[in-house]
Coordinates of C-alpha atoms and ligand atoms in Angstrom, one line a residue:
M323 CA -12.3 20.4 -23.0
A324 CA -8.4 19.3 -23.2
K325 CA -7.3 17.2 -25.8
T326 CA -6.9 13.1 -26.3
V327 CA -3.9 11.8 -27.8
T328 CA -3.8 8.5 -29.9
I329 CA -1.6 6.0 -28.5
A330 CA -0.3 2.5 -30.3
L331 CA 0.3 0.3 -27.5
P332 CA 2.8 -2.3 -27.7
N333 CA 0.3 -5.0 -28.4
G334 CA -1.2 -3.6 -31.6
A335 CA -4.1 -2.0 -29.9
K336 CA -4.7 2.0 -30.2
Y337 CA -6.7 4.0 -27.9
E338 CA -7.6 7.9 -26.9
Q339 CA -5.3 8.6 -23.9
P340 CA -7.4 12.0 -22.1
T341 CA -4.5 14.4 -21.1
G342 CA -6.1 16.7 -19.3
Q343 CA -7.5 16.7 -15.5
F344 CA -10.6 15.0 -14.4
I345 CA -12.8 17.4 -12.7
G346 CA -16.2 17.6 -12.4
N347 CA -17.1 14.9 -15.1
Q348 CA -15.0 16.8 -17.5
F349 CA -11.4 16.4 -18.7
V350 CA -10.1 20.3 -18.4
Q351 CA -6.7 21.8 -19.3
G352 CA -4.1 21.3 -16.4
S353 CA -2.3 24.6 -15.7
G354 CA 0.2 23.2 -13.7
D355 CA 4.2 21.9 -13.7
C356 CA 4.9 19.7 -17.0
F357 CA 6.0 16.4 -16.5
S358 CA 7.0 13.1 -19.1
T359 CA 5.6 9.7 -18.4
V360 CA 8.4 7.5 -20.1
S361 CA 8.1 4.0 -21.2
P362 CA 10.4 1.9 -19.0
V363 CA 10.8 -0.8 -21.5
T364 CA 12.4 1.9 -24.4
E365 CA 13.4 4.9 -22.5
E366 CA 11.6 7.0 -24.3
E367 CA 8.6 9.5 -23.6
I368 CA 5.0 8.6 -23.8
L369 CA 3.2 11.7 -23.4
K370 CA 4.1 15.2 -21.9
L371 CA 1.5 16.3 -19.5
Q372 CA 0.7 19.7 -17.9
G373 CA -0.3 18.6 -14.0
A374 CA -2.6 20.2 -11.7
S375 CA -1.6 23.7 -10.6
T376 CA -3.1 24.7 -7.1
T377 CA -5.6 26.6 -8.9
D378 CA -6.7 23.4 -10.2
V379 CA -6.5 21.2 -6.9
D380 CA -8.8 23.6 -5.5
K381 CA -11.2 23.2 -8.4
A382 CA -11.1 19.5 -7.8
V383 CA -11.8 19.5 -4.3
A384 CA -14.4 22.3 -4.8
A385 CA -16.1 19.3 -7.2
A386 CA -15.7 17.1 -4.9
R387 CA -17.3 18.8 -2.0
E388 CA -20.1 20.2 -4.1
A389 CA -20.7 16.5 -5.1
F390 CA -20.5 15.1 -1.8
N391 CA -23.2 18.0 -0.2
G392 CA -25.2 17.7 -2.9
P393 CA -26.4 14.4 -5.1
W394 CA -24.0 11.7 -3.7
S395 CA -25.5 12.3 0.1
Q396 CA -29.0 11.9 -0.8
L397 CA -28.5 8.8 -2.5
P398 CA -29.3 5.9 -0.8
A399 CA -26.2 3.4 -0.3
I400 CA -28.0 0.4 -2.2
E401 CA -28.0 3.5 -5.0
R402 CA -24.7 3.7 -4.7
G403 CA -23.4 -0.2 -4.9
A404 CA -25.6 0.4 -7.9
Y405 CA -22.7 2.5 -9.6
L406 CA -20.0 0.8 -8.2
Y407 CA -21.1 -2.6 -10.0
K408 CA -21.2 -0.6 -13.0
L409 CA -17.9 0.6 -12.7
A410 CA -17.0 -3.2 -12.1
E411 CA -18.3 -3.6 -15.3
L412 CA -16.8 -1.3 -17.3
I413 CA -13.5 -2.5 -15.8
D414 CA -14.2 -5.8 -16.7
R415 CA -15.1 -4.6 -20.4
N416 CA -12.1 -2.6 -20.3
R417 CA -9.7 -5.4 -18.7
E418 CA -7.3 -5.9 -21.8
L419 CA -6.9 -2.1 -22.5
L420 CA -6.1 -1.0 -19.0
A421 CA -4.0 -3.9 -18.4
A422 CA -1.9 -3.1 -21.7
I423 CA -2.0 0.9 -20.4
D424 CA -0.7 -0.2 -17.0
A425 CA 2.3 -2.4 -19.1
Y426 CA 3.4 0.1 -21.3
D427 CA 3.5 3.4 -18.8
N428 CA 4.6 0.9 -15.7
G429 CA 6.8 -1.6 -17.3
K430 CA 5.3 -4.8 -15.6
T431 CA 4.3 -7.7 -17.4
F432 CA 1.0 -7.3 -19.3
S433 CA 0.1 -10.9 -18.2
G434 CA 0.4 -10.0 -14.6
A435 CA -1.4 -6.8 -15.2
L436 CA -3.9 -8.7 -16.8
T437 CA -4.3 -11.5 -14.3
G438 CA -3.4 -9.5 -11.0
D439 CA -4.1 -6.0 -11.5
L440 CA -7.3 -5.5 -13.2
D441 CA -8.8 -9.1 -11.8
E442 CA -8.3 -7.8 -8.3
A443 CA -9.2 -4.5 -9.5
Y444 CA -12.8 -6.0 -11.1
N445 CA -13.1 -7.8 -7.8
V446 CA -12.6 -5.1 -5.4
F447 CA -15.2 -3.0 -6.8
R448 CA -17.7 -5.8 -6.9
Y449 CA -17.1 -6.3 -3.0
Y450 CA -17.4 -2.7 -2.1
A451 CA -20.4 -2.5 -4.7
G452 CA -22.1 -5.1 -2.2
A453 CA -21.0 -3.7 0.7
A454 CA -22.4 -0.2 0.3
D455 CA -25.6 -0.9 1.8
K456 CA -24.2 -3.3 4.1
I457 CA -22.4 -0.5 6.7
S458 CA -24.0 -0.8 9.8
G459 CA -23.5 1.4 13.5
Q460 CA -25.0 -0.1 16.8
T461 CA -27.6 0.5 19.4
I462 CA -26.7 0.7 22.6
E463 CA -29.5 0.4 25.8
T464 CA -27.5 2.8 28.4
S465 CA -30.2 2.6 30.8
P466 CA -34.0 1.6 31.4
A467 CA -34.4 5.8 30.3
K468 CA -31.9 5.8 27.8
L469 CA -31.0 4.2 24.4
A470 CA -27.7 5.4 22.4
Y471 CA -27.3 4.4 18.9
V472 CA -24.0 4.9 16.4
V473 CA -24.2 5.5 13.0
Q474 CA -21.2 5.4 10.7
E475 CA -20.8 8.2 8.8
P476 CA -19.0 9.5 5.4
L477 CA -16.0 11.8 6.2
G478 CA -16.5 13.5 3.2
V479 CA -13.8 14.2 0.9
C480 CA -11.2 11.9 0.5
A481 CA -7.6 12.8 -1.3
Q482 CA -6.0 9.7 -2.5
I483 CA -2.5 9.5 -3.4
V484 CA -1.3 6.4 -5.2
P485 CA 2.3 4.7 -6.3
W486 CA 3.3 3.7 -9.8
N487 CA 3.8 -0.5 -9.0
Y488 CA 0.2 -1.5 -9.3
P489 CA -1.2 1.9 -11.0
F490 CA -4.7 1.1 -11.8
M491 CA -5.3 -2.0 -8.7
M492 CA -4.4 0.7 -6.3
L493 CA -7.1 3.2 -7.8
A494 CA -9.2 0.6 -7.2
W495 CA -8.3 0.2 -3.5
K496 CA -9.0 3.4 -2.6
I497 CA -11.9 4.8 -4.6
A498 CA -14.1 1.7 -4.3
P499 CA -14.3 1.5 -0.8
A500 CA -14.3 5.2 0.1
L501 CA -17.7 5.4 -2.9
A502 CA -19.1 3.2 -0.9
C503 CA -18.9 4.8 2.4
G504 CA -20.4 7.8 0.8
N505 CA -17.5 9.9 0.3
T506 CA -15.8 11.6 -2.7
V507 CA -12.6 11.3 -4.1
V508 CA -9.8 13.4 -5.8
L509 CA -7.4 10.7 -7.0
K510 CA -3.8 11.6 -7.7
P511 CA -1.9 8.8 -9.5
A512 CA 2.0 8.9 -9.4
E513 CA 3.4 10.9 -12.2
Q514 CA 5.5 7.9 -13.6
T515 CA 2.1 6.0 -14.5
P516 CA -0.5 8.9 -15.0
L517 CA -2.2 7.2 -18.1
S518 CA -4.7 4.4 -16.9
A519 CA -6.0 6.7 -13.9
L520 CA -6.8 9.5 -16.2
Y521 CA -8.7 7.3 -18.5
F522 CA -10.7 5.7 -15.6
G523 CA -12.4 9.2 -16.4
N524 CA -14.2 7.9 -19.3
L525 CA -15.6 5.0 -17.0
V526 CA -16.7 7.4 -14.8
I527 CA -18.5 9.3 -17.5
E528 CA -19.9 6.0 -18.6
A529 CA -21.4 4.9 -15.6
G530 CA -23.2 7.8 -15.0
L531 CA -22.2 9.0 -11.8
P532 CA -22.9 12.6 -11.3
A533 CA -20.1 15.2 -11.7
G534 CA -17.4 15.7 -8.7
V535 CA -18.1 12.4 -7.5
V536 CA -14.8 11.3 -8.4
N537 CA -11.7 13.7 -9.5
I538 CA -8.6 12.5 -11.0
I539 CA -5.7 14.8 -11.2
S540 CA -2.1 14.3 -12.2
G541 CA 1.3 16.1 -11.4
L542 CA 4.2 15.6 -9.3
G543 CA 4.3 14.9 -5.4
P544 CA 5.7 17.8 -3.5
T545 CA 3.4 20.3 -6.2
T546 CA 0.3 18.6 -6.8
G547 CA 0.3 15.5 -4.3
S548 CA 1.1 18.2 -1.6
A549 CA -1.2 20.8 -2.1
L550 CA -3.7 18.0 -2.1
A551 CA -2.4 16.6 1.1
N552 CA -2.3 20.1 2.3
H553 CA -5.4 21.1 1.2
A554 CA -7.9 22.6 4.0
D555 CA -11.3 21.4 2.4
V556 CA -10.1 17.6 2.3
D557 CA -11.4 15.4 5.6
K558 CA -8.7 12.7 4.7
V559 CA -6.0 11.1 2.4
A560 CA -5.4 7.8 2.1
F561 CA -1.5 7.3 0.7
T562 CA 0.6 4.4 -0.4
G563 CA 4.1 5.1 -1.4
S564 CA 7.2 5.5 0.4
T565 CA 7.4 5.7 4.0
A566 CA 9.5 9.1 3.6
T567 CA 6.7 10.7 1.8
G568 CA 3.8 8.8 4.1
K569 CA 5.8 11.5 6.6
S570 CA 5.5 14.3 5.0
I571 CA 2.0 13.8 4.2
M572 CA 1.0 13.0 7.6
K573 CA 2.9 16.3 8.6
A574 CA 0.5 17.9 5.7
A575 CA -2.5 16.4 7.0
A576 CA -1.9 17.6 10.7
S577 CA -2.9 21.2 9.4
N578 CA -6.5 20.7 9.8
L579 CA -6.2 16.9 11.5
K580 CA -7.3 15.1 8.6
N581 CA -8.0 11.4 9.2
V582 CA -5.2 9.6 7.7
T583 CA -4.3 6.2 6.0
L584 CA -1.0 5.2 5.2
E585 CA 0.4 2.3 3.8
C586 CA 4.2 3.0 3.3
G587 CA 7.7 0.5 3.1
G588 CA 8.9 -2.3 4.1
K589 CA 12.0 -5.3 4.6
S590 CA 10.0 -8.0 5.1
P591 CA 11.1 -11.5 6.1
S592 CA 10.7 -15.4 5.0
V593 CA 11.5 -17.8 7.8
V594 CA 12.5 -21.1 6.6
F595 CA 12.6 -23.7 9.4
A596 CA 14.0 -27.0 8.8
D597 CA 10.8 -29.1 9.1
A598 CA 9.3 -27.0 6.0
D599 CA 8.1 -28.3 3.1
F600 CA 11.7 -27.7 1.1
E601 CA 10.3 -27.6 -2.3
Q602 CA 7.3 -25.3 -1.8
A603 CA 9.3 -22.8 0.6
V604 CA 11.7 -22.3 -2.2
K605 CA 9.2 -21.7 -4.8
W606 CA 7.2 -19.0 -2.5
T607 CA 9.9 -17.3 -0.6
H608 CA 11.3 -16.8 -4.8
F609 CA 7.9 -15.6 -5.6
G610 CA 7.7 -13.3 -2.5
I611 CA 10.7 -11.4 -3.6
M612 CA 10.7 -11.6 -7.4
E613 CA 7.2 -11.5 -8.3
N614 CA 6.2 -8.1 -10.3
S615 CA 9.9 -7.4 -10.3
G616 CA 10.5 -7.1 -7.0
E617 CA 8.3 -3.6 -6.6
V618 CA 6.0 -4.4 -4.0
C619 CA 5.7 -3.2 -0.6
T620 CA 5.2 -6.1 0.9
S621 CA 8.4 -8.0 -0.7
T622 CA 9.9 -10.9 1.5
S623 CA 13.2 -9.5 0.4
R624 CA 15.2 -11.2 3.8
I625 CA 15.2 -14.5 3.6
Y626 CA 16.4 -16.6 6.8
V627 CA 16.9 -20.2 6.9
E628 CA 17.9 -22.9 9.4
E629 CA 21.4 -23.8 9.7
S630 CA 20.7 -27.8 8.6
I631 CA 19.2 -26.9 5.4
Y632 CA 20.4 -23.4 4.5
D633 CA 23.1 -24.7 2.2
K634 CA 20.7 -27.1 0.2
F635 CA 18.3 -24.1 0.8
V636 CA 20.5 -21.8 -1.3
E637 CA 21.3 -23.8 -4.3
R638 CA 17.8 -25.0 -4.8
F639 CA 16.7 -21.2 -4.6
V640 CA 19.6 -20.2 -7.3
E641 CA 18.1 -23.0 -9.6
V642 CA 14.7 -21.7 -9.0
T643 CA 16.2 -18.1 -9.7
Q644 CA 17.7 -19.2 -12.9
D645 CA 14.7 -21.1 -14.5
N646 CA 12.3 -18.3 -14.1
D647 CA 15.4 -15.6 -15.6
K648 CA 13.1 -14.5 -18.4
V649 CA 13.8 -10.6 -18.3
G650 CA 12.5 -8.3 -21.2
D651 CA 9.6 -7.6 -23.4
N652 CA 7.0 -7.2 -20.9
F653 CA 4.0 -8.1 -23.5
N654 CA 5.8 -11.7 -23.9
E655 CA 3.5 -14.4 -22.0
A656 CA 6.7 -16.1 -21.2
T657 CA 8.5 -13.2 -19.3
Y658 CA 8.9 -12.9 -15.9
Y659 CA 10.4 -9.9 -15.5
G660 CA 9.5 -6.6 -16.9
A661 CA 11.5 -3.3 -16.5
Q662 CA 12.0 -1.3 -13.5
I663 CA 9.6 2.0 -13.5
S664 CA 12.3 4.8 -13.9
K665 CA 15.8 5.8 -14.5
T666 CA 15.9 7.0 -11.1
Q667 CA 14.4 3.8 -9.2
F668 CA 16.9 1.8 -11.9
D669 CA 20.0 3.7 -10.6
K670 CA 18.8 3.3 -7.2
V671 CA 18.5 -0.8 -7.2
L672 CA 21.7 -0.8 -9.1
G673 CA 23.6 1.5 -6.4
Y674 CA 22.3 -1.2 -3.6
I675 CA 23.6 -3.8 -5.8
E676 CA 27.1 -2.6 -5.9
D677 CA 26.9 -1.4 -2.2
G678 CA 26.4 -5.2 -1.5
K679 CA 29.1 -6.3 -3.5
K680 CA 31.4 -3.7 -1.4
S681 CA 30.1 -5.0 1.6
G682 CA 31.1 -8.6 1.6
A683 CA 27.9 -10.2 0.6
K684 CA 28.4 -12.9 -1.8
L685 CA 26.7 -12.8 -4.9
L686 CA 25.4 -15.7 -6.3
Y687 CA 23.3 -14.9 -9.1
G688 CA 22.5 -11.3 -11.5
G689 CA 23.9 -8.2 -10.0
A690 CA 23.8 -6.1 -13.0
R691 CA 21.8 -4.7 -15.6
S692 CA 19.7 -6.9 -17.9
G693 CA 20.5 -6.1 -21.7
S694 CA 21.5 -2.5 -22.9
Q695 CA 17.9 -0.9 -23.5
G696 CA 15.5 -0.4 -21.0
Y697 CA 15.5 -0.5 -17.2
F698 CA 16.0 -4.2 -16.9
I699 CA 17.5 -5.5 -13.9
Q700 CA 18.8 -9.4 -13.4
P701 CA 17.3 -11.0 -10.8
T702 CA 20.1 -10.6 -7.9
V703 CA 20.3 -13.2 -5.2
F704 CA 23.2 -12.5 -2.1
V705 CA 24.0 -14.9 0.3
D706 CA 26.0 -14.9 3.6
T707 CA 24.7 -11.4 4.6
T708 CA 25.3 -9.9 8.0
E709 CA 22.7 -7.7 9.7
D710 CA 24.3 -4.8 9.8
M711 CA 24.5 -4.4 5.8
K712 CA 22.0 -1.7 3.7
I713 CA 20.7 -4.4 1.6
V714 CA 19.9 -6.2 4.7
R715 CA 18.5 -3.0 6.3
E716 CA 16.9 -0.6 3.4
E717 CA 14.1 -1.5 1.3
I718 CA 15.5 -1.5 -2.3
F719 CA 12.1 -2.3 -4.1
G720 CA 13.6 -4.6 -6.8
P721 CA 14.4 -8.2 -7.6
V722 CA 17.4 -8.3 -5.3
V723 CA 17.0 -10.7 -2.3
V724 CA 19.4 -11.5 0.8
I725 CA 19.4 -14.7 2.5
S726 CA 21.7 -16.0 5.5
K727 CA 21.1 -18.6 8.2
F728 CA 19.8 -18.6 11.7
K729 CA 20.2 -21.2 14.5
T730 CA 17.4 -20.9 17.1
E731 CA 13.6 -19.5 16.8
D732 CA 14.8 -16.8 19.2
E733 CA 17.3 -15.5 17.2
V734 CA 15.1 -15.3 13.9
V735 CA 11.9 -13.5 15.5
Y736 CA 14.8 -11.1 16.6
K737 CA 16.3 -10.8 13.5
C738 CA 12.8 -10.5 11.5
N739 CA 11.5 -7.6 14.2
D740 CA 14.3 -5.8 14.8
T741 CA 13.6 -3.2 11.8
S742 CA 11.8 0.2 11.4
Y743 CA 9.4 -1.8 9.0
G744 CA 6.1 -4.3 10.0
L745 CA 4.3 -4.6 6.9
A746 CA 4.5 -8.5 6.3
A747 CA 6.3 -11.8 7.3
A748 CA 6.4 -15.2 5.8
L749 CA 6.9 -18.3 7.6
F750 CA 7.6 -21.9 6.5
T751 CA 7.2 -24.9 8.8
E752 CA 5.1 -28.3 8.8
N753 CA 5.0 -27.8 12.6
V754 CA 1.4 -26.6 13.6
S755 CA 1.6 -24.8 17.1
K756 CA 5.1 -23.6 15.6
A757 CA 3.8 -22.0 12.8
H758 CA 1.4 -19.8 15.1
L759 CA 3.2 -19.3 18.0
V760 CA 5.7 -17.5 15.6
A761 CA 2.8 -15.8 14.0
R762 CA 2.1 -14.3 17.2
R763 CA 5.9 -12.9 18.0
L764 CA 6.6 -11.5 14.5
Q765 CA 6.0 -7.7 14.2
A766 CA 3.9 -7.1 10.7
G767 CA 0.6 -6.6 9.9
M768 CA 0.5 -9.4 7.7
V769 CA 1.8 -12.8 8.0
W770 CA 2.2 -15.7 5.4
I771 CA 2.3 -19.2 6.8
N772 CA 3.6 -21.7 4.1
S773 CA 2.7 -19.5 1.5
S774 CA 4.1 -15.6 0.3
G775 CA 2.3 -12.1 -1.2
D776 CA -1.2 -13.3 -1.0
S777 CA -3.5 -10.5 -0.3
H778 CA -7.2 -10.6 -0.9
F779 CA -9.9 -7.6 -1.1
G780 CA -12.0 -8.9 2.3
I781 CA -8.5 -9.6 4.1
P782 CA -7.0 -6.3 5.9
F783 CA -3.7 -5.0 4.3
G784 CA -1.5 -2.5 6.0
G785 CA 1.4 -2.5 8.6
Y786 CA 3.1 -2.3 11.8
K787 CA 5.5 0.5 12.8
S788 CA 6.6 2.7 10.0
S789 CA 5.0 0.7 7.4
G790 CA 1.8 2.4 7.7
I791 CA -1.3 3.2 10.0
G792 CA -4.7 1.9 9.2
R793 CA -5.8 -0.9 7.0
E794 CA -7.1 -1.0 3.7
L795 CA -9.3 -3.9 2.0
G796 CA -12.3 -6.1 3.6
K797 CA -14.4 -4.3 6.3
Y798 CA -11.5 -2.4 7.9
A799 CA -11.6 -0.3 5.0
L800 CA -15.6 0.7 5.8
D801 CA -14.3 1.7 9.2
A802 CA -11.2 3.9 7.3
Y803 CA -13.5 5.8 5.6
T804 CA -16.3 6.6 8.0
Q805 CA -16.6 8.4 11.2
A806 CA -18.8 7.5 13.8
K807 CA -21.5 9.6 15.3
A808 CA -23.1 8.8 18.3
V809 CA -27.0 9.8 19.4
H810 CA -28.2 9.8 22.9
V811 CA -31.9 9.6 23.0
N812 CA -34.0 9.8 26.1
L813 CA -37.1 8.1 26.7
G814 CA -38.1 9.3 30.1
S815 CA -38.4 12.5 31.9
K816 CA -36.2 14.5 33.9
L817 CA -36.7 14.3 37.6
Ligands
ADP1229 P1 8.5 6.9 -5.0 O1 9.5 7.8 -4.1 O2 9.0 5.5 -5.0 O3 8.5 7.5 -6.3 P2 7.0 8.1 -3.4 O4 6.0 7.7 -2.2 O5 7.5 9.8 -3.3 O6 7.2 7.2 -4.0 O7 5.5 8.4 -4.4 C1 4.1 7.8 -4.2 C2 2.9 8.9 -4.3 O8 3.1 10.1 -3.2 C3 3.1 9.3 -5.7 O9 1.6 9.9 -6.0 C4 4.2 10.8 -5.8 O10 3.2 11.6 -6.6 C5 3.6 11.1 -4.3 N1 4.1 12.5 -3.6 C6 5.6 12.1 -3.4 N2 6.0 13.3 -2.8 C7 4.5 14.0 -2.0 C8 4.4 14.9 -1.3 N3 5.3 15.6 -0.7 N4 3.2 15.1 -1.2 C9 1.9 14.3 -1.4 N5 2.2 13.5 -2.3 C10 3.4 13.2 -3.0

């Protein structure tokens, strides 16, 4: 058994953090590369962990295969659902602890982790607990003497590779639907935020899941992650992260034609028409980029405002940004912005800000580090940007927004779609037909009308173009984690 380490959380709570790889319902010592998880708030190391080596990955996949072929596949669907209800209950019972672990490990606000990430994780487990015994195929009468039916069967062993921005919530999005459909999983959290996922191993044991149904391995992307994505005995890879990594995972998946679901980057637009509810549009567009300190793949990081209200909008947007400019202690209820995840990401975001300044964009708010310790960045507002600027074209993944004006609907639709990404888009107007017509023209997997950043466990989540392949959540995830088997039945005699 691998050791546990006592961690004192910033809110005063203490707990035992497992440090090993969770394989076959046991925490075993990893034998791969060592890596550190660092507090983005103090810049100090929280823990050093030894990641999963290729051999450890083999063991985790073998444990998942054995469970898939054995106890898990024999279980009636309603029993799978019962396990998911148990996990939901345990998540709820450990809600405060898991939120505090994620806030500590990621630098996000504790209140956001609690009411955003953990409540969502709980609901996702309950949703798929109820869905487990409602997965159904079709019956088709192909001719009077023949019948065909289709059953949705699990894929097998699913590799799940998740990012650092919503560590526990992403685990829920991945594990719950996969198990509901009868698969077994090997999940790898991001190396920046491995703690809550490893802790989840305790809940898997407590819920009494058969050994090997859920395996959690930590480690670096290019080694542990790559070994998992390339593994010949893995049937599916579900990934959330950058588009660049998504592409390498898709290549790795090609080795044995694994099924893939990829949820990648974005540079999502908000469009504010002159006939919008002005105050609501300002509030939602602000939330759309600044939520979770800008570390959201669906962030609406480009705002286009109709010319006649542009000046007024910019003025009010800056006021709202100022009103919410509470960067700092992420365990303080009043804080809006926690820290950026890592030094790498912090430098990257500041690099984009410098690039924006040099490229001639007008900096109206923020534009620098906040404080002198921790990876905190001021909310930053650039205006009068042009479409060729790097800050307009590339995903920044921080609290940085660009605002520019437009004259016509055609012009703004063109600008919104003139990107390789297609994850989300928001639009603001009080004109019902315009709202729906523009929603149709936007090339995005998710469109918000008079809102921003909404997602719901019953509604598909995913992107067009280089923002991804496939959909998570809702009944779409049940398709993503099953395959159709057609059975042809001959009811007559061959002439
Ligand atoms: P970021 O660049 O923001 O850290 P990534 O897309 O690289 O985001 O990371 C998302 C997840 O993908 C993490 O769990 C990371 O370890 C993993 N990952 C990174 N590179 C690879 C790779 N080559 N193969 C498999 N997984 C990877």
